[in-house]
Coordinates of C-alpha atoms and ligand atoms in Angstrom, one line a residue:
X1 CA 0.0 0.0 0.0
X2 CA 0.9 3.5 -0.7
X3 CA 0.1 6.4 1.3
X4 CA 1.4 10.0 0.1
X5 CA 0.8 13.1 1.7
X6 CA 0.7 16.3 -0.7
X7 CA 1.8 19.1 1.5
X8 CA 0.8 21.9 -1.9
X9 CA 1.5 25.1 -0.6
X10 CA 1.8 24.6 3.3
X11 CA 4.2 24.3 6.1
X12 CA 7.6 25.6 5.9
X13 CA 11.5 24.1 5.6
X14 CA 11.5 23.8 9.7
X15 CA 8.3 22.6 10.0
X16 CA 8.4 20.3 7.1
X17 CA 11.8 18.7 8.2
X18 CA 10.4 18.3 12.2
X19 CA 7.6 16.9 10.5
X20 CA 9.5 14.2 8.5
X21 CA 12.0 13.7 11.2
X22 CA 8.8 12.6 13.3
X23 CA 7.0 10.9 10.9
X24 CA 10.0 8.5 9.7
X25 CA 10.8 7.3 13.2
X26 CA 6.6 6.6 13.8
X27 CA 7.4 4.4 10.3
X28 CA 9.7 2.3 12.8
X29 CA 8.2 -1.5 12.1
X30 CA 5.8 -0.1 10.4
X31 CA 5.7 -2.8 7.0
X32 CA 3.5 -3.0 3.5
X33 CA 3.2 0.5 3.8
X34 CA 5.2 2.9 1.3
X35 CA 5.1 6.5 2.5
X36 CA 6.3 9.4 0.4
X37 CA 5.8 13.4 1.3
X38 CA 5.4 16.0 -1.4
X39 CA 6.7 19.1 0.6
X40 CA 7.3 22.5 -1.3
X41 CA 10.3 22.9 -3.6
X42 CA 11.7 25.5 -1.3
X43 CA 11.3 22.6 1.7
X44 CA 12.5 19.9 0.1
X45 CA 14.8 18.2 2.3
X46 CA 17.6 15.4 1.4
X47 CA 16.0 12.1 0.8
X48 CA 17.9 10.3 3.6
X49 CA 15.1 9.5 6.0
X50 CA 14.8 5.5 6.7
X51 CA 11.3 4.4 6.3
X52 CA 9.7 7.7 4.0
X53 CA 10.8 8.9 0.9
X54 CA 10.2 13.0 -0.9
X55 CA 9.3 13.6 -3.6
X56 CA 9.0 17.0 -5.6
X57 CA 5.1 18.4 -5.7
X58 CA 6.5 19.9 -9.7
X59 CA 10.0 20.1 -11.8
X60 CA 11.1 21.1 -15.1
X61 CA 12.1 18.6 -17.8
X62 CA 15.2 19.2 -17.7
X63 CA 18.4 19.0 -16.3
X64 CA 19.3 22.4 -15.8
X65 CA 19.5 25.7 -18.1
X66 CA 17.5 29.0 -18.6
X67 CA 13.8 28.2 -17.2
X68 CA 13.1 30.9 -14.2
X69 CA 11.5 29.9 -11.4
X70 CA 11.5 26.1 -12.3
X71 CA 14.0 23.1 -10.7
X72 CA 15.5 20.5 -13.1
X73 CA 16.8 16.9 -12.5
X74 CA 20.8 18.1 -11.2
X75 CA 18.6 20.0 -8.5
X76 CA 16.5 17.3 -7.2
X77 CA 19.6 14.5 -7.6
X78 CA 21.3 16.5 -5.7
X79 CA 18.6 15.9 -2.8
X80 CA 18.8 12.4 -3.9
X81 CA 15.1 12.7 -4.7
X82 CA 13.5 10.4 -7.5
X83 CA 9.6 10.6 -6.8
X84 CA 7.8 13.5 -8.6
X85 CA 4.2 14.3 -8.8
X86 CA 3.1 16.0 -12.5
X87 CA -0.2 16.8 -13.8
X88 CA -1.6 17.5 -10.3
X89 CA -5.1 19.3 -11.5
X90 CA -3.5 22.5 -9.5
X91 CA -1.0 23.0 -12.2
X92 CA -3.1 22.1 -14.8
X93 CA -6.0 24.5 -13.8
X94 CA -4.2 27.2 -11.9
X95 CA -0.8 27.3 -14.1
X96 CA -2.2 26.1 -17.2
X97 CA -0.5 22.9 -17.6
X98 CA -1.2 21.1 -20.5
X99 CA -1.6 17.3 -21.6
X100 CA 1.6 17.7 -23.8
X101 CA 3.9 19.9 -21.1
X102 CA 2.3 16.5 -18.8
X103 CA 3.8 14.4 -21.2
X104 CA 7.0 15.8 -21.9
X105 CA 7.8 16.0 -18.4
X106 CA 6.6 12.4 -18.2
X107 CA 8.7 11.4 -20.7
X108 CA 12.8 13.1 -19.5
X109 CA 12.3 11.8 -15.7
X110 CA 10.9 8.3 -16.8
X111 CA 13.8 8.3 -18.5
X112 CA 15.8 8.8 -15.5
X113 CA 14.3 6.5 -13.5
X114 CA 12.0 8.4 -11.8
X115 CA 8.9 7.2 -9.8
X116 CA 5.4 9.2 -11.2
X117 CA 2.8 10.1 -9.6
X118 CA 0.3 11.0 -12.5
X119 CA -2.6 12.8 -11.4
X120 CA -5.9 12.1 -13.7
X121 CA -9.3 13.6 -12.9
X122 CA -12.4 15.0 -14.2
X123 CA -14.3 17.8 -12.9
X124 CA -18.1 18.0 -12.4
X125 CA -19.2 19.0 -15.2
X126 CA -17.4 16.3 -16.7
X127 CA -18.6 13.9 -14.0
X128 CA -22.3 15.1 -14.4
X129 CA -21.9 14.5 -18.6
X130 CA -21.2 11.1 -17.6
X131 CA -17.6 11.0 -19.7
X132 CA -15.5 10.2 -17.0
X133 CA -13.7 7.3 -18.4
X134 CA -13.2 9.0 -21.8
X135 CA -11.9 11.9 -20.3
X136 CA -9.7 10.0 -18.1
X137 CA -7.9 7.9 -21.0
X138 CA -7.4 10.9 -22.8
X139 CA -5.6 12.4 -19.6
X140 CA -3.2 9.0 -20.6
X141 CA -2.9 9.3 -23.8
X142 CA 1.0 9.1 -24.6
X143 CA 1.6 8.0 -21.6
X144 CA 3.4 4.2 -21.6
X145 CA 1.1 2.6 -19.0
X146 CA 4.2 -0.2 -18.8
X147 CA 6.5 1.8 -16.9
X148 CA 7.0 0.5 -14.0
X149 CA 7.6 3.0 -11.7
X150 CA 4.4 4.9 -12.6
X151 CA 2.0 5.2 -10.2
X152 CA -1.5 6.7 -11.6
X153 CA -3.3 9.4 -9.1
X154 CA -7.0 9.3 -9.5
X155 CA -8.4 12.3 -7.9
X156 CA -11.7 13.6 -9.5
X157 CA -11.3 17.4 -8.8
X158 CA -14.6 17.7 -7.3
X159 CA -13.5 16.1 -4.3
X160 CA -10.7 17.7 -3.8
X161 CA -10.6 19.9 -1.0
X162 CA -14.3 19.7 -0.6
X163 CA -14.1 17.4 2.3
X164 CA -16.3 14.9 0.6
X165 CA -14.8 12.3 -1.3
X166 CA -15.8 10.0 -4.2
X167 CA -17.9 7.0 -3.1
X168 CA -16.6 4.1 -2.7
X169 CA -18.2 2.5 -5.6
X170 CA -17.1 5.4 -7.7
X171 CA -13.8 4.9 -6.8
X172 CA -13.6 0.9 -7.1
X173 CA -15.2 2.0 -10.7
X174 CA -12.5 4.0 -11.8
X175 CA -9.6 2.1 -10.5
X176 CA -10.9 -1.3 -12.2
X177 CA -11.6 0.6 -15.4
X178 CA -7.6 2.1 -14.9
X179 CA -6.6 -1.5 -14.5
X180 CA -8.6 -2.2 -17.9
X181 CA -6.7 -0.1 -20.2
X182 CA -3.3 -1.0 -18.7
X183 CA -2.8 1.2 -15.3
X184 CA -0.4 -1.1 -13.1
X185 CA -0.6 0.6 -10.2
X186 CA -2.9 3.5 -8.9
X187 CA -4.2 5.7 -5.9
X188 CA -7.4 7.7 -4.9
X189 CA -6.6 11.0 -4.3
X190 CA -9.9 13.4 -2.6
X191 CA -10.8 14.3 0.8
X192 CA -8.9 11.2 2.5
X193 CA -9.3 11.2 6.1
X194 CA -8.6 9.3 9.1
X195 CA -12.3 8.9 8.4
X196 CA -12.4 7.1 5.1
X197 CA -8.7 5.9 4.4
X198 CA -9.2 2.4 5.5
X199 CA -12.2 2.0 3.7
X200 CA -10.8 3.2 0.9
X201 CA -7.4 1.2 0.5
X202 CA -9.5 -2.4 1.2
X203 CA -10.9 -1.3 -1.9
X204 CA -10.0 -3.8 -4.8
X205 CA -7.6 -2.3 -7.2
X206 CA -7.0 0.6 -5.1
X207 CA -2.8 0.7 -4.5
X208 CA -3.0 3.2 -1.5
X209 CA -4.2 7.2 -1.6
X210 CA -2.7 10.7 -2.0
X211 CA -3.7 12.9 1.0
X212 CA -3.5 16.4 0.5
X213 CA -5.3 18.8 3.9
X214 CA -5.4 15.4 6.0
X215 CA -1.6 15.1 5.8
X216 CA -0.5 18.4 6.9
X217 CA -0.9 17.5 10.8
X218 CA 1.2 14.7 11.6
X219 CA -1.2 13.2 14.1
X220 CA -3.6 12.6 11.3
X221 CA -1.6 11.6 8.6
X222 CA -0.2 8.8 10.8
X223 CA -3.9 7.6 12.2
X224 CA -4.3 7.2 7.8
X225 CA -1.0 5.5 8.0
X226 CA -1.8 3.1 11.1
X227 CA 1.2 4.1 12.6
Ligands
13P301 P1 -7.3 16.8 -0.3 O1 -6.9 15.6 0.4 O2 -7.1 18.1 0.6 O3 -8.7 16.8 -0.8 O4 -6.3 17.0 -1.5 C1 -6.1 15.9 -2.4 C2 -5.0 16.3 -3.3 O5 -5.1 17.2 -4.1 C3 -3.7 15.5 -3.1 O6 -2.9 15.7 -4.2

């Protein structure tokens, strides 16, 4: 099981390092659990805890050069970080990301050995017009399903945030029809809680869950954990 807690725009380098100090030694004995923190780019810390790993929330695909305001591969291998998170529906709505800047970034750190998080979702409109799926496969369109270290985010914008996440029939829906078209390994992403994460991982074909507000206090991210 995965469990990955998306820290966005919060906390800051001293909280996010007493926070993953903490968290790794609560991971002590903890097993079949894989737990990664997303912390900002300006938090990231080295990637030397023992039982969690970082990974960066965005990066350019690249290894370094002229692109303001963006870090490249030589930054985070410096860190010794290989997990990113791309197409988060954040950057896509708010910065404008698009499915071919998705792919292209996709593409360089698969290349390097990266592990993906790959953030999919539809929005309500989408989700009332009943064109889920459709919308969905296009999200993965060019994107080779047979990489291993790719691990596809479901996370239906409507429940993020909203503190009311998919149901869980929606959600065993979605991940069987990922399986169906080739998705090897993928988690819910939506208003997970303390509340609903157990539920929600017993879930067949459901590999674990991306927390985003739920994560930010430690005591809460580890009740999802069980730890
Ligand atoms: P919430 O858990 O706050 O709904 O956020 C989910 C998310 O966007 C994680 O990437």
């Amino acid at each position: 099981m995965i469990v990955a807690g998306n820290f966005k725009t919060h906390h800051t380098r001293s909280s996010t390092l007493k926070y993953c100090n903490a968290l790794d030694k609560r991971l002590e004995g903890i097993e079949n659990i894989e737990v990664r923190i997303f912390p900002t780019l300006s938090s990231l810390p080295y990637d030397n805890f023992t039982h969690l790993k970082i990974g960066a929330q965005n990066a350019y695909c690249v290894s370094n050069g002229a692109y303001s305001g963006e870090v490249g591969e030589e930054q985070l291998f410096e860190l010794g970080i290989k997990t990113l998170l791309i197409g988060h529906s954040e950057r896509r709505e708010i910065f404008k990301e698009d499915k071919e800047m998705i792919k292209k970034k996709f593409d360089f750190f698969s290349s390097r050995g990266f592990e993906i998080f790959l953030c999919i979702g539809e929005n309500l409109e989408v989700k009332k017009s009943g064109g889920t799926k459709e919308y969905l496969m296009r999200q993965l369109e060019g994107i080779s399903l047979c990489y291993p270290k790719l691990i596809v985010a479901y996370e239906p914008i409507w429940a993020i945030g909203s503190g009311v996440s998919a149901s869980l029939e929606e959600i065993e829906e979605i991940h069987s029809f990922l399986q169906e078209i080739g998705v090897k390994t993928s988690v819910y992403g939506g208003s997970v809680k303390r509340e609903n994460a157990k539920e929600i991982m017993s879930l067949k074909g459901v590999d674990g869950v991306l927390v985003g507000g739920a994560s930010l206090e430690l005591e809460s991210f580890c009740a999802i954990i069980g730890c």
